[in-house]
Coordinates of C-alpha atoms in Angstrom, one line a residue:
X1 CA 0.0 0.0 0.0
X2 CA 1.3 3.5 -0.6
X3 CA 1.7 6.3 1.5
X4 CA -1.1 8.3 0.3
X5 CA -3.6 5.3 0.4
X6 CA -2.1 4.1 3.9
X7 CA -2.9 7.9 5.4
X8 CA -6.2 7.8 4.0
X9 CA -7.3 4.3 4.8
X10 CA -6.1 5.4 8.2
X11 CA -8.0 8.5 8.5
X12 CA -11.3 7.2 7.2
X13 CA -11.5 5.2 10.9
X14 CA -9.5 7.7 13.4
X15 CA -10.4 10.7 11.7
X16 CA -11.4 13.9 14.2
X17 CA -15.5 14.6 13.7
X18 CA -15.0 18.7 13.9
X19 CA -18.0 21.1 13.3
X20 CA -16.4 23.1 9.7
X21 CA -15.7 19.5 8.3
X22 CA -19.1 19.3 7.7
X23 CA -19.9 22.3 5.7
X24 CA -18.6 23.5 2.5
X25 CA -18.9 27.2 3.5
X26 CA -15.6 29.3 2.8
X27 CA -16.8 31.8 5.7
X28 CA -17.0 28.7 8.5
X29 CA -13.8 27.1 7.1
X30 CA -11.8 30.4 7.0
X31 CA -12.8 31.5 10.4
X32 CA -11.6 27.8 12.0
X33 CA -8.3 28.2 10.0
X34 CA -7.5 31.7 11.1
X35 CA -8.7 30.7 14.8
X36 CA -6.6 27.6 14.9
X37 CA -3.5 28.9 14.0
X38 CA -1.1 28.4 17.0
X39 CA -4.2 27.3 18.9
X40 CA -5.1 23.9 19.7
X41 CA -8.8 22.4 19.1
X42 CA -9.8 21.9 22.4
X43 CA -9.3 25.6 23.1
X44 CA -10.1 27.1 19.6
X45 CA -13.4 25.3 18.7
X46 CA -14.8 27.1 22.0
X47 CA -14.0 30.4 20.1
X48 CA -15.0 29.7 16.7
X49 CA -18.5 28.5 18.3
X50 CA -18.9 32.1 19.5
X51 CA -17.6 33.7 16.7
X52 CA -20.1 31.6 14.3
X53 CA -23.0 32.1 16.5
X54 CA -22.8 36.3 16.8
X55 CA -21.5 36.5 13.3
X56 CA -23.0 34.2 10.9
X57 CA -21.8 35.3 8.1
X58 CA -18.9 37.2 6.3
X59 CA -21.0 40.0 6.0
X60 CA -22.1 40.4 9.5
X61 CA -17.8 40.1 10.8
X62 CA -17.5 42.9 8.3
X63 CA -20.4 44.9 9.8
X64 CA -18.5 44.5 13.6
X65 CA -16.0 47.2 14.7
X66 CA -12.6 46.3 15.5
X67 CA -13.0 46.3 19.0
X68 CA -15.8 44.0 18.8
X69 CA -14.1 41.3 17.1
X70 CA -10.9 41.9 19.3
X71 CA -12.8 41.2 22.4
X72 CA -14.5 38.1 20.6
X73 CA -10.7 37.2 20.2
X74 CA -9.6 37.6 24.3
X75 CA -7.4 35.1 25.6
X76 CA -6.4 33.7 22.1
X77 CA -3.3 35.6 21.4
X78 CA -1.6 36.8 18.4
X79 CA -3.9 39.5 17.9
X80 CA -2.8 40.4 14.8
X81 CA -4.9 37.4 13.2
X82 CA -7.9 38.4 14.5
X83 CA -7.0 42.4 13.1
X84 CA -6.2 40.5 9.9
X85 CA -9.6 38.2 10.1
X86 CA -11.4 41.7 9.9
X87 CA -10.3 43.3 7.1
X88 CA -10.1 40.6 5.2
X89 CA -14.2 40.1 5.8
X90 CA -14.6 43.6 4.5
X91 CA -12.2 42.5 1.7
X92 CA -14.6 39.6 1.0
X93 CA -17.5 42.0 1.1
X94 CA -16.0 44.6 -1.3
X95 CA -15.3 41.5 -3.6
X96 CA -19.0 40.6 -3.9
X97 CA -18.0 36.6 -2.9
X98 CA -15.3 34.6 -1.3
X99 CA -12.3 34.2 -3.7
X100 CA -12.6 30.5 -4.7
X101 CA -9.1 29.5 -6.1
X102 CA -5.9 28.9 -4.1
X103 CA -3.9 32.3 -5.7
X104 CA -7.5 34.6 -5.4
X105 CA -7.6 33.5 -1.7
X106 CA -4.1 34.8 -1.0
X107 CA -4.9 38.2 -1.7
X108 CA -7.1 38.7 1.4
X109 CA -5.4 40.0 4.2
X110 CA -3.6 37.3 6.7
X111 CA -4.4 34.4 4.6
X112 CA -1.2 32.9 3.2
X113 CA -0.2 29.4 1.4
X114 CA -1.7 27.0 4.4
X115 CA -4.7 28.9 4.8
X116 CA -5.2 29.6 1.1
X117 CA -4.6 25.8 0.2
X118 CA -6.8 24.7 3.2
X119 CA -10.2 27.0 2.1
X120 CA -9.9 26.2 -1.6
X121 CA -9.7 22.0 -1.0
X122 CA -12.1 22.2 2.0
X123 CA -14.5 24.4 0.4
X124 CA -14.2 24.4 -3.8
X125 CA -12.7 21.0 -4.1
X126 CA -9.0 22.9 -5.8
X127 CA -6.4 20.0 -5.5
X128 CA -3.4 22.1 -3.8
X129 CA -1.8 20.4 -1.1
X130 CA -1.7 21.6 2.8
X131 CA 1.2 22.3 4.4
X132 CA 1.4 23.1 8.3
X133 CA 3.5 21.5 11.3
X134 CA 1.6 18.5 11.1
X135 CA 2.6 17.7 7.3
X136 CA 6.2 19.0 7.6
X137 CA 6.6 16.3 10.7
X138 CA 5.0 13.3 8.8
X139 CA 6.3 14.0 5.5
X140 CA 10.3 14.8 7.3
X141 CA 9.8 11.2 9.2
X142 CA 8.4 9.3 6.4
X143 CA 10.7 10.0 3.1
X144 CA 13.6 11.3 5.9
X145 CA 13.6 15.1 4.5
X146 CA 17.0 16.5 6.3
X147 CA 16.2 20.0 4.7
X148 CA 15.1 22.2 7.4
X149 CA 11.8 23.3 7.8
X150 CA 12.5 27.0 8.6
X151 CA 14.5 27.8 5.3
X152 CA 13.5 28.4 1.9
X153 CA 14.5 25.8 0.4
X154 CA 12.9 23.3 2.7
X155 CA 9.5 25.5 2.6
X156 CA 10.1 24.7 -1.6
X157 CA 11.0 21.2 -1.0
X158 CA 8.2 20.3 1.4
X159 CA 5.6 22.1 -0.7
X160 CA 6.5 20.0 -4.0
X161 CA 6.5 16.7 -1.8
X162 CA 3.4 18.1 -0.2
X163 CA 1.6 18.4 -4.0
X164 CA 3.3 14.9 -5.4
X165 CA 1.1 13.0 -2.0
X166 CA -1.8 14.9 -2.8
X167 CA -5.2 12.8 -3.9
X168 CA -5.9 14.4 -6.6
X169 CA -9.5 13.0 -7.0
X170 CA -10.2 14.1 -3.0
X171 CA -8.2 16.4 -2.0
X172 CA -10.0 18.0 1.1
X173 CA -10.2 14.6 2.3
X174 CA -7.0 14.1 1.9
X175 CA -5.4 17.4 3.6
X176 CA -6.9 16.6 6.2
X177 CA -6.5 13.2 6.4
X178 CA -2.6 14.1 7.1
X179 CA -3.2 16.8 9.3
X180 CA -5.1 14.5 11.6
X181 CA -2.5 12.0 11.0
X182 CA 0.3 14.1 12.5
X183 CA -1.8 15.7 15.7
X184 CA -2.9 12.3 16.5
X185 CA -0.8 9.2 15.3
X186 CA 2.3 10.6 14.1
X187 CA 3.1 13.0 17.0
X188 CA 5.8 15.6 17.8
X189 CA 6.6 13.1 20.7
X190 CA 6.5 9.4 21.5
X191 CA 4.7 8.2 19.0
X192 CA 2.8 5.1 18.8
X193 CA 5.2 3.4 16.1
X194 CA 4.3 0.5 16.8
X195 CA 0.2 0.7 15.8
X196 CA 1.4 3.0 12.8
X197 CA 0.3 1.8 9.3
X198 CA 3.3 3.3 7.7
X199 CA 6.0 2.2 10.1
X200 CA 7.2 -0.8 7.9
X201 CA 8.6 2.0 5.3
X202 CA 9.6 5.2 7.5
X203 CA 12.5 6.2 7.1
X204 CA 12.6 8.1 10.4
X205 CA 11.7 4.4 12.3
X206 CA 14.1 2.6 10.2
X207 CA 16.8 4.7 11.4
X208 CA 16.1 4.9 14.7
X209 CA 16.2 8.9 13.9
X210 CA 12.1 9.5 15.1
X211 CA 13.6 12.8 17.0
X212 CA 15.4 14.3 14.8
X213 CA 12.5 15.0 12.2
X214 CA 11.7 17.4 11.1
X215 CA 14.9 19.2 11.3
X216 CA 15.4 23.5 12.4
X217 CA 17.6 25.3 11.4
X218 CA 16.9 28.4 13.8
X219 CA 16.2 29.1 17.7
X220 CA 13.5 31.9 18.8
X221 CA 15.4 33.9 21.2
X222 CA 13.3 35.1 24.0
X223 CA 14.3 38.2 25.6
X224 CA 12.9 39.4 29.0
X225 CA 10.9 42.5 29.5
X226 CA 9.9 44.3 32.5
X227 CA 6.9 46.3 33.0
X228 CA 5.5 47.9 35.7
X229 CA 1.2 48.3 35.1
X230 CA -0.7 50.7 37.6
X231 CA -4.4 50.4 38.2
X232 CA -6.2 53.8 39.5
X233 CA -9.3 53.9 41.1
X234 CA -11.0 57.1 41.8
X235 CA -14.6 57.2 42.5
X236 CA -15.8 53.3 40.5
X237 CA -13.7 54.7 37.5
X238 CA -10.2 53.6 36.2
X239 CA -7.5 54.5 33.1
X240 CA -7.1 52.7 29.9
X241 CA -4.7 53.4 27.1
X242 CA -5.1 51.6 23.4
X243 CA -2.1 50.3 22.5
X244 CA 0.1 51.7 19.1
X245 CA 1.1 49.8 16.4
X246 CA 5.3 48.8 16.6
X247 CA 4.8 47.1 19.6
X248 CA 3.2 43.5 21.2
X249 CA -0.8 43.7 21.9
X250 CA -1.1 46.3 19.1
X251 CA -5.0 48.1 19.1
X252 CA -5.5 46.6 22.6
X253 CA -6.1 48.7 25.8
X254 CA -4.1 48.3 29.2
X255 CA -3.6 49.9 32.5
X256 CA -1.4 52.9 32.8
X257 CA 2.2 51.9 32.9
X258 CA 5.6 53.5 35.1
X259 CA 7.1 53.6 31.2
X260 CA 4.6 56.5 30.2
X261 CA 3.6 57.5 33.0
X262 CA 4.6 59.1 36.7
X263 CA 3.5 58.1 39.7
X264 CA 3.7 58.7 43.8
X265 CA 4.9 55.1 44.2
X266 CA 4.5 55.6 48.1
X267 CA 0.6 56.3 47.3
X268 CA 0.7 52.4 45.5
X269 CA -0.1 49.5 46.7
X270 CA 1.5 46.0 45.4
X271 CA -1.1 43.7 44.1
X272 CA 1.4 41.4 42.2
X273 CA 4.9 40.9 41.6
X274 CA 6.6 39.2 38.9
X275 CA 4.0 37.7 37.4
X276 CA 5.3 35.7 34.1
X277 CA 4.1 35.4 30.8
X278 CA 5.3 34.2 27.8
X279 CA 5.3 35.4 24.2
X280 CA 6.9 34.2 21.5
X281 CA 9.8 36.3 21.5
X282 CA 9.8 37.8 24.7
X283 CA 9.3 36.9 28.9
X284 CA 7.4 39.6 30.3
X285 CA 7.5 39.7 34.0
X286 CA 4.9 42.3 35.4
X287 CA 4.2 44.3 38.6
X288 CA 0.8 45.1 39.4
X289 CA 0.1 48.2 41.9
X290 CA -3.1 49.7 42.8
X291 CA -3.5 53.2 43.1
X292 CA -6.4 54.9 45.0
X293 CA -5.4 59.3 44.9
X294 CA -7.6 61.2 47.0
X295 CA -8.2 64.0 44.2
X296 CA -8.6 63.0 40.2
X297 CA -5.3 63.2 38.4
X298 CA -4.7 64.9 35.3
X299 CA -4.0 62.5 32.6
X300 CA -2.2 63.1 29.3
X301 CA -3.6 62.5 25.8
X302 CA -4.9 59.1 24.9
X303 CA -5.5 58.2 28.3
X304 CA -9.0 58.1 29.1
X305 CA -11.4 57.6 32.7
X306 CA -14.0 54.2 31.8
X307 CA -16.3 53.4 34.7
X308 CA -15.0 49.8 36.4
X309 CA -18.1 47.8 35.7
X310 CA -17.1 48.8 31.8
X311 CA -13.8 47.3 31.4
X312 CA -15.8 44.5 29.9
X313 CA -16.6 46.4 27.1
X314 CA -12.5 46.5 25.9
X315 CA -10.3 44.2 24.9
X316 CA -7.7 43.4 26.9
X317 CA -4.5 41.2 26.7
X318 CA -4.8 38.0 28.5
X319 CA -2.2 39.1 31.3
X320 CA -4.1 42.3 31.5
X321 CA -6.8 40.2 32.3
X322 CA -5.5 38.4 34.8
X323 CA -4.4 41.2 36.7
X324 CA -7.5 43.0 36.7
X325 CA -8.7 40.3 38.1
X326 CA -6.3 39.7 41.2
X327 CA -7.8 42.8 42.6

């Protein structure tokens, strides 16, 4: 049996039943692709439930404001996705119709190669292979790819190997019959070998080489950041500040911090200290204080006074979130 067949025979008993696999509708499949980027299931589907049942259509996401759909997005991370998600609805909506081939679908904001390949098999039956972690790390065991994933020539390499697996005649099948293939059977560690249908001509098993593949050729360097966040409350109200664009948690609101702002720090009171939270590229270890001044301060411009029972109404970064509500 070949590899193709073998991942499909496979996938036809332990394939994942997920909600957008049983519709053909670019809008539901786009929206669980955009939300399950660096997310994983059990998490996203909870979000792309919500964002389905308030906007049911691409029309109504392009009808929100941005502030809306951020909020939607809380807790998700990598907010930019969720800025990209809506202006590529209004794209849509300016178009007239989802884009229904693989190079249209690339021209909407956020939606690159995976994405573009994923909507136009799942939804319009295009036969143009996926490629995401899952397919680098089956494809890199199986045929023992030593090219590494990260450079150009591997994203080249994995893409044509990616196209030559394909099934051609079901291709939405298919993709993601090797996605769930590598999140279930074929995982980034200890795998199952030994109940795998492809084991007998792996290259990766063969060679006793299962954690090597695939192969990196760069490290994310995190660096550590320090900020110091400063909650005031004067008479059930408190100060937010939107976020610019150049910097993590762009378009999202926070507390004042001592970087912008200055403050009587023997009028604050320590809530938390060095509370850690990773990013992708950075540690950010924050201090919360609470500040409670007798007379309303002046604030300078794009600061503003929201009541506390409206903090709701703004979207917040997750650690935000969580320090809000230590209080």
């Amino acid at each position: 049996m070949n590899f193709t067949q073998a991942v499909l025979d496979w996938f036809a008993i332990n394939g994942r039943d997920l909600p957008w696999r049983k519709s053909s509708d670019p809008y539901t499949i786009w929206l669980s692709e955009v939300i399950l980027q660096q997310t994983r299931i059990v998490q996203g589907q909870a979000y792309w439930e919500r964002f389905i049942a308030r906007w049911k259509t691409v029309d109504e996401l392009a009808n929100a404001t941005e502030d809306e759909v951020l909020r939607e997005w809380q807790g998700l991370g990598y907010y930019s996705r969720a800025r990209n998600l809506y202006k590529a609805a209004k794209q849509v909506v300016t178009m007239g119709s989802f884009p229904k081939t693989f190079e249209e679908l690339k021209r909407l904001k956020g939606v690159g190669d995976y994405t573009a390949a994923a909507i136009a098999s799942f939804a319009f039956n295009e036969p143009v292979a996926v490629v995401d972690g899952n397919v680098f790390r089956v494809l890199s065991r199986y045929f023992g790819i030593e090219t590494p994933i990260d450079s150009a020539q591997g994203k080249k390499d994995f893409k044509v190997m990616a196209q030559e697996c394909l099934a051609r005649d079901c291709p939405a099948e298919y993709n993601q019959a090797i996605m769930d293939f590598g999140a279930l059977q074929c995982t980034p560690v200890s795998p199952d070998c030994n109940v795998c249908p492809l084991v007998e001509t792996c290259y990766a098993h063969a060679h006793h080489a299962i954690d090597k593949f695939p192969v990196k050729s760069k490290k994310i360097v995190q660096r550590e950041r320090k900020l110091v966040y400063v909650y005031i409350r004067y008479n059930d109200s408190t100060v937010i500040h939107r976020r610019g664009a150049g910097d993590i948690w762009q378009g999202l609101w926070e507390f004042p911090t001592s970087e912008a702002l200055d403050f009587p720090f023997s009028e604050l009171r320590l809530i938390k200290r060095g509370i850690k939270h990773p990013l992708t590229h950075q540690i950010i270890f924050a201090d919360f204080y609470l500040w409670e001044p007798f007379c309303r301060p002046n604030l300078p411009s794009g600061y503003k006074w929201v009541k506390e029972d409206e903090l709701g109404n703004y979207a917040f970064p997750k650690l935000l979130q969580l320090l809000a509500n230590s209080l």
